[in-house]
C-alpha atoms as a printed R data frame, in Angstrom:
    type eleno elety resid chain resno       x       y      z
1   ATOM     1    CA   UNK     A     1 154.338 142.678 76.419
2   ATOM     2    CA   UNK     A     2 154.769 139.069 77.671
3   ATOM     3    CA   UNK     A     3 156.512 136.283 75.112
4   ATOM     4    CA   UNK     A     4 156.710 133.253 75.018
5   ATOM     5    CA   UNK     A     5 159.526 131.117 72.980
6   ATOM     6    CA   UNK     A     6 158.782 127.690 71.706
7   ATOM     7    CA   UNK     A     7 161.537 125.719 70.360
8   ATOM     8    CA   UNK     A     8 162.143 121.604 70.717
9   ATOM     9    CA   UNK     A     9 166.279 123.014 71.326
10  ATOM    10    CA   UNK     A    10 166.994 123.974 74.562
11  ATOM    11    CA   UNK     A    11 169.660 125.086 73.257
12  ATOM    12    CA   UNK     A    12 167.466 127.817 70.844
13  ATOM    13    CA   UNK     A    13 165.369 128.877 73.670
14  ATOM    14    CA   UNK     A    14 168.225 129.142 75.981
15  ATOM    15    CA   UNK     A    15 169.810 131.284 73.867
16  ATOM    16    CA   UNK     A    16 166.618 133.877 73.152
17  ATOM    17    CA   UNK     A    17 166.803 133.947 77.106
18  ATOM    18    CA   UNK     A    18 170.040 135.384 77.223
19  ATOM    19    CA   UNK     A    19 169.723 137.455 73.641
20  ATOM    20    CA   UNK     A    20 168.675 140.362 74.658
21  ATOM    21    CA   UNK     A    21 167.812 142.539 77.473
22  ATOM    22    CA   UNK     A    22 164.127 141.603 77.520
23  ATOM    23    CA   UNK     A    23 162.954 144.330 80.335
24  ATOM    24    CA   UNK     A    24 164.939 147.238 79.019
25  ATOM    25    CA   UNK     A    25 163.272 147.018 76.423
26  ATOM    26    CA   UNK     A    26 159.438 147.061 77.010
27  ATOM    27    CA   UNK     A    27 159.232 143.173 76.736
28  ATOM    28    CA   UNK     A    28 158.932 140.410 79.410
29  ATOM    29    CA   UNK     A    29 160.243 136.712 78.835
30  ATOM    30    CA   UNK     A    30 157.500 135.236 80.658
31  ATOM    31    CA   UNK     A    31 158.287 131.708 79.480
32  ATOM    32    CA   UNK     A    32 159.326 128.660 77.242
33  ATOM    33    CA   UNK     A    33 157.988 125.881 75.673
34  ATOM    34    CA   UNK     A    34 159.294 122.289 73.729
35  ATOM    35    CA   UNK     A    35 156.651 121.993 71.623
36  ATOM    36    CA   UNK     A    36 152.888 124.031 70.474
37  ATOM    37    CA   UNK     A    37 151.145 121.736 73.235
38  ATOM    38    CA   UNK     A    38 152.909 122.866 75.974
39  ATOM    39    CA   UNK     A    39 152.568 126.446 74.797
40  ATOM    40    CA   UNK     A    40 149.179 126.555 74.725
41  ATOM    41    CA   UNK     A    41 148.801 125.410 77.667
42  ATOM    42    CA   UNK     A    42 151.044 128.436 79.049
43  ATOM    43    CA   UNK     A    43 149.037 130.995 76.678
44  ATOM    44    CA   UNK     A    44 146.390 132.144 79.178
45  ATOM    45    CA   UNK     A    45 148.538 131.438 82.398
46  ATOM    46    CA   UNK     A    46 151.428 133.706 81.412
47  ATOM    47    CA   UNK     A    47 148.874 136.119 79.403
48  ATOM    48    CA   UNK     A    48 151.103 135.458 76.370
49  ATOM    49    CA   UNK     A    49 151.071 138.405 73.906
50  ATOM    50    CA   UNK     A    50 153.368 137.181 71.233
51  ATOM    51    CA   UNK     A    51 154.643 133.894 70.403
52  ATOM    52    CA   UNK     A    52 158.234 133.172 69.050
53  ATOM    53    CA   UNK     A    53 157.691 129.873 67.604
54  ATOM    54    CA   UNK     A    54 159.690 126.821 65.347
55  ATOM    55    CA   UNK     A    55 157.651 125.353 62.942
56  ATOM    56    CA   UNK     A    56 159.375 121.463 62.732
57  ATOM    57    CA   UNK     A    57 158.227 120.433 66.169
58  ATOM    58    CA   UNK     A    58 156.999 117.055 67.531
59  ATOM    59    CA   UNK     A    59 153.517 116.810 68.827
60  ATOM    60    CA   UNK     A    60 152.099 119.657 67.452
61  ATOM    61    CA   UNK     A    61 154.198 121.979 65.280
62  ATOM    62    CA   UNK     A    62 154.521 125.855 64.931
63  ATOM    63    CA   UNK     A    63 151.838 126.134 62.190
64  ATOM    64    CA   UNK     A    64 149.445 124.168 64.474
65  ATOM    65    CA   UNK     A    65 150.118 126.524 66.886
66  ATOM    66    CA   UNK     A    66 149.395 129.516 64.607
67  ATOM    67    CA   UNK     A    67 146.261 128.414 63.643
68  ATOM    68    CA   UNK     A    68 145.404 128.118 67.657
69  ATOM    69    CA   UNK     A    69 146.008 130.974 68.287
70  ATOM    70    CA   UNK     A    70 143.877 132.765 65.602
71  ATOM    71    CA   UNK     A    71 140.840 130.968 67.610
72  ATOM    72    CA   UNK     A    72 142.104 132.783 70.803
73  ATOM    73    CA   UNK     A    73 139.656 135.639 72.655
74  ATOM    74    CA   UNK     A    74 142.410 138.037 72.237
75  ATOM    75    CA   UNK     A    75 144.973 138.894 69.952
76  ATOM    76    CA   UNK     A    76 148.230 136.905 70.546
77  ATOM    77    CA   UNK     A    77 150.951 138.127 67.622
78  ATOM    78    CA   UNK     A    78 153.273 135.058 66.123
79  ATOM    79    CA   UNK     A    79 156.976 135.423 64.842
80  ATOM    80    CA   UNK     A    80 158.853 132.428 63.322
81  ATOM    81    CA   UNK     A    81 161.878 130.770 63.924
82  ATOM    82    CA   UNK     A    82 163.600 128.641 60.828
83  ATOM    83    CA   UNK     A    83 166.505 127.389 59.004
84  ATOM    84    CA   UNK     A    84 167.713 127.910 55.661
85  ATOM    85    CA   UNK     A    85 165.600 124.590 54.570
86  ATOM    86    CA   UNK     A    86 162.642 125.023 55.781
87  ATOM    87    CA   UNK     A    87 160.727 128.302 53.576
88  ATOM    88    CA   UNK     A    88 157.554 126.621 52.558
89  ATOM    89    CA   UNK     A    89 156.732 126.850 56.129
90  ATOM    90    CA   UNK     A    90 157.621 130.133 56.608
91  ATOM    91    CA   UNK     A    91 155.523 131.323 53.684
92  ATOM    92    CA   UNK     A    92 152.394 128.753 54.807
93  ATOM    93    CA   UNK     A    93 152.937 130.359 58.321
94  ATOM    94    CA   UNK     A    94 152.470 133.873 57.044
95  ATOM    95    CA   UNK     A    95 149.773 133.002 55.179
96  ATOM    96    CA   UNK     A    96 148.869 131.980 58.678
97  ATOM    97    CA   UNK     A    97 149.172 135.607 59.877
98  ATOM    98    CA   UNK     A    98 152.948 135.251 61.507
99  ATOM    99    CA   UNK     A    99 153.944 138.612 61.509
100 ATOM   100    CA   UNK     A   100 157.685 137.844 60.534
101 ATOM   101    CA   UNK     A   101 160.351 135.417 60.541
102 ATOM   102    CA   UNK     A   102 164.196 135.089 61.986
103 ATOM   103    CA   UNK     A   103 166.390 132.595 60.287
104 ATOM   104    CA   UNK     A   104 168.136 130.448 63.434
105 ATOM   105    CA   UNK     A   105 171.601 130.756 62.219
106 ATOM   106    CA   UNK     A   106 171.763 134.354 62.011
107 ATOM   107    CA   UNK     A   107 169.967 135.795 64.864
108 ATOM   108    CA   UNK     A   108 171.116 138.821 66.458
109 ATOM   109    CA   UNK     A   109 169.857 140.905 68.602
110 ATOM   110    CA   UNK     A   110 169.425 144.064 67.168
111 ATOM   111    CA   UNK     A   111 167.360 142.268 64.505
112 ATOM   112    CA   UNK     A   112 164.843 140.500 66.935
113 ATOM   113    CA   UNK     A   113 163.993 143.802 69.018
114 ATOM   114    CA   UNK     A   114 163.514 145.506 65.573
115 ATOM   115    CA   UNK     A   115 160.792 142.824 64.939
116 ATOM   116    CA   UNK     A   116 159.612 142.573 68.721
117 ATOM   117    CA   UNK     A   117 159.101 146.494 68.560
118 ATOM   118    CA   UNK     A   118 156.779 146.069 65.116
119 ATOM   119    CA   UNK     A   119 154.520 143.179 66.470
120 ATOM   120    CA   UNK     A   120 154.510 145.384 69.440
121 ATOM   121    CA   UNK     A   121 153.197 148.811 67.758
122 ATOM   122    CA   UNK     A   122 150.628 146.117 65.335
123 ATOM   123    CA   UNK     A   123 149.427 144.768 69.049
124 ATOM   124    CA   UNK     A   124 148.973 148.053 70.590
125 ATOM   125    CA   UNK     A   125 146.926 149.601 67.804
126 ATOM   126    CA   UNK     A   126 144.679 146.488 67.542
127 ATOM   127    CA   UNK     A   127 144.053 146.834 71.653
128 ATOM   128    CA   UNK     A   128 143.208 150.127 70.860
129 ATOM   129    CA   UNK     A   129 140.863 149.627 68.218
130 ATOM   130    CA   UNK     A   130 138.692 146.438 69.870
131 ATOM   131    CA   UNK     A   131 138.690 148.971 72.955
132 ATOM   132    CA   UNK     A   132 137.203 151.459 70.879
133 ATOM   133    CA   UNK     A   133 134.774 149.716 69.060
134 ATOM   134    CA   UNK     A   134 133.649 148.023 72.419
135 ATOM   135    CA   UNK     A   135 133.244 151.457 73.607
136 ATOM   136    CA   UNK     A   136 130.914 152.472 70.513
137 ATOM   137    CA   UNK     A   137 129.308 148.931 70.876
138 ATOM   138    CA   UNK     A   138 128.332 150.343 74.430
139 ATOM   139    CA   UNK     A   139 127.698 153.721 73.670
140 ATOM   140    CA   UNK     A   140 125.056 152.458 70.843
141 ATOM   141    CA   UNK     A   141 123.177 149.501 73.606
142 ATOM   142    CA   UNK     A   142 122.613 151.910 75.568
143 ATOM   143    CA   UNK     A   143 121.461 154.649 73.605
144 ATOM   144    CA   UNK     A   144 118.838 152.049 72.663
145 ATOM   145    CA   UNK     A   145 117.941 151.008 76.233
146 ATOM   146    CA   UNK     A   146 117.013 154.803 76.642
147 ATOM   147    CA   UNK     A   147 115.013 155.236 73.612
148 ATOM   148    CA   UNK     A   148 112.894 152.179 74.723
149 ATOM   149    CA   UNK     A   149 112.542 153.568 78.610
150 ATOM   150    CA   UNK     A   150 111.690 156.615 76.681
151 ATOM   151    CA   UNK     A   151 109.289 154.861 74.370
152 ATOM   152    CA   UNK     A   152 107.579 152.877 77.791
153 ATOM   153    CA   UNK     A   153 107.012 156.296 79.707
154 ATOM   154    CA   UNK     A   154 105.340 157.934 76.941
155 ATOM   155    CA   UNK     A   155 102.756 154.801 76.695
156 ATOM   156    CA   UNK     A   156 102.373 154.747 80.264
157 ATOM   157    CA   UNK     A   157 101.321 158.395 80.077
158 ATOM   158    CA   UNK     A   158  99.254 158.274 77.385
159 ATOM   159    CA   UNK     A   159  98.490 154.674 76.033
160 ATOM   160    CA   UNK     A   160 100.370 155.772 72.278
161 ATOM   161    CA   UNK     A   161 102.837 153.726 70.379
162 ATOM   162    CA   UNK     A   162 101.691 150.412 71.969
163 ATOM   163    CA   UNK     A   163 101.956 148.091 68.347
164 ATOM   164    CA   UNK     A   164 105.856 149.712 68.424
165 ATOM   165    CA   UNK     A   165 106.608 149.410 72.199
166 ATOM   166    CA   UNK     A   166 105.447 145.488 71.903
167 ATOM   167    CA   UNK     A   167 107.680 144.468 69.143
168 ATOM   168    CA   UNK     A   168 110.646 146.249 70.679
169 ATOM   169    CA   UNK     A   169 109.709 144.321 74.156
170 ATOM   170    CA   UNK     A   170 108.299 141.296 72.632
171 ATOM   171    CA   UNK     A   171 109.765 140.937 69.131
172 ATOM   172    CA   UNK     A   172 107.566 139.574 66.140
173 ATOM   173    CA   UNK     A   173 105.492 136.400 66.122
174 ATOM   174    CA   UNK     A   174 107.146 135.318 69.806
175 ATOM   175    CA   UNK     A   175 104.783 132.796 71.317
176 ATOM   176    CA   UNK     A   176 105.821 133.990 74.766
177 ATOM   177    CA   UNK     A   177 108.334 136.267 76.529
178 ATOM   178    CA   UNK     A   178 109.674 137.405 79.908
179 ATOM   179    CA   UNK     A   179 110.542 140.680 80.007
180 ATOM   180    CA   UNK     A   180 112.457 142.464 82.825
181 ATOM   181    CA   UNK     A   181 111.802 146.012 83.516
182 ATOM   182    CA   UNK     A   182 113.488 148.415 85.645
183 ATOM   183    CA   UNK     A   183 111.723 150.690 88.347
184 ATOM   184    CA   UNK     A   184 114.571 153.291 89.246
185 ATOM   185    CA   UNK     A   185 113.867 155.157 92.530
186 ATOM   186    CA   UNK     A   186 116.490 157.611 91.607
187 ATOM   187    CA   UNK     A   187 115.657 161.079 90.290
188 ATOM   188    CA   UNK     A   188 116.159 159.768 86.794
189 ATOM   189    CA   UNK     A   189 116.265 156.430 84.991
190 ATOM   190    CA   UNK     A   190 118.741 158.140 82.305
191 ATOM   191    CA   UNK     A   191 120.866 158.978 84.612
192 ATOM   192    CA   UNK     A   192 121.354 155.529 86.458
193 ATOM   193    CA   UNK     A   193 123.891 153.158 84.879
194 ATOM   194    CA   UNK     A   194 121.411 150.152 85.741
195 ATOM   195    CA   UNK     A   195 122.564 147.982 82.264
196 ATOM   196    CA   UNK     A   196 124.109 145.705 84.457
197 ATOM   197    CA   UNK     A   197 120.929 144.808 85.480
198 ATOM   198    CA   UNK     A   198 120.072 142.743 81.909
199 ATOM   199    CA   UNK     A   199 116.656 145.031 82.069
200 ATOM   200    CA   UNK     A   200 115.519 145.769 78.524
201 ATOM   201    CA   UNK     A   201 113.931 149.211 79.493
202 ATOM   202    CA   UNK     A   202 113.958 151.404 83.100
203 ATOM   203    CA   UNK     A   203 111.352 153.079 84.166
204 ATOM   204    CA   UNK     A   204 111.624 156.738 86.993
């Protein structure tokens, strides 16, 4: 898991540097930033996977950045760094989905890996799941791909199911379509992975 720290002290980010022992532990410090701005620019670059973030920064602040990166692609986890003074951020940013928060002036160690490993188990399970579901998302496109190759042979073969084949190919009330149809010289069109193709339907 890659972080990134962003903190307008160098002082702060120097010392999460040197905090803990960032590769013994199943974690990378890819990186730092001074303010949200430069972080996102370092998000896909350093493939960022959490996000230890102030929230009084100049430029654009730690809650700015939260709300970025709830737009990303892919999941990037956020844990917040504040003072004594400043809870009305902290509770805005976890309304903001930061997964926790470490006051500045009591860091320790064995309280920031305790966090780290938490975001990192949340992370992990999400991966999982959108892996999954892309998986089923698969499975299901291409179970309908077959069905209409299986619906085109049997019209070919016997002129049946024509007003059904045509709105699967066609749709309803389309002025005009292209369609793009596979002709698979293998022994069998089910057993060709030809989706790559962007064919609606293959035909043996």
């Amino acid at each position: 898991m890659n972080v990134l720290v962003v903190d307008d002290e160098p002082i702060i980010r120097l010392g999460l540097r040197t905090l803990v022992d960032w590769e013994a532990n199943g974690f990378t410090y890819a990186g730092d930033a001074e303010d949200g701005l430069e972080a996102c620019e370092l998000l896909d670059a350093l493939n960022i996977d959490i996000v230890i973030t102030d929230l009084i920064m100049p430029r654009m602040d730690g809650l700015a950045l939260i709300r970025t990166l709830k737009e990303r692609n892919r999941p990037i986890s956020a844990v917040v760094l504040s003072c004594m003074d400043d809870f009305t951020y902290v509770k805005e940013a976890m309304k903001l989905g930061a997964k926790d928060y470490m006051l500045k002036p009591t860091m320790e160690p064995e309280s920031l890996l305790e966090i780290l490993r938490v975001v990192k188990q949340d992370l992990e399970l999400l991966h999982k799941e959108r892996k999954e579901l892309q998986s089923r998302q698969q499975e299901l496109e291409s179970t309908k791909l077959m069905q209409l190759s299986a619906k085109l042979q049997v019209y070919i073969h016997t002129e049946q199911g024509e007003p059904e084949l045509q709105t699967a190919l066609f749709g309803v009330g389309e002025a005009s379509s292209l369609v793009s149809l596979l002709l698979d010289t293998g022994s069998s069109a089910a057993e060709a992975d030809w989706r790559w193709t962007g064919c609606l339907a293959a035909l043996p």
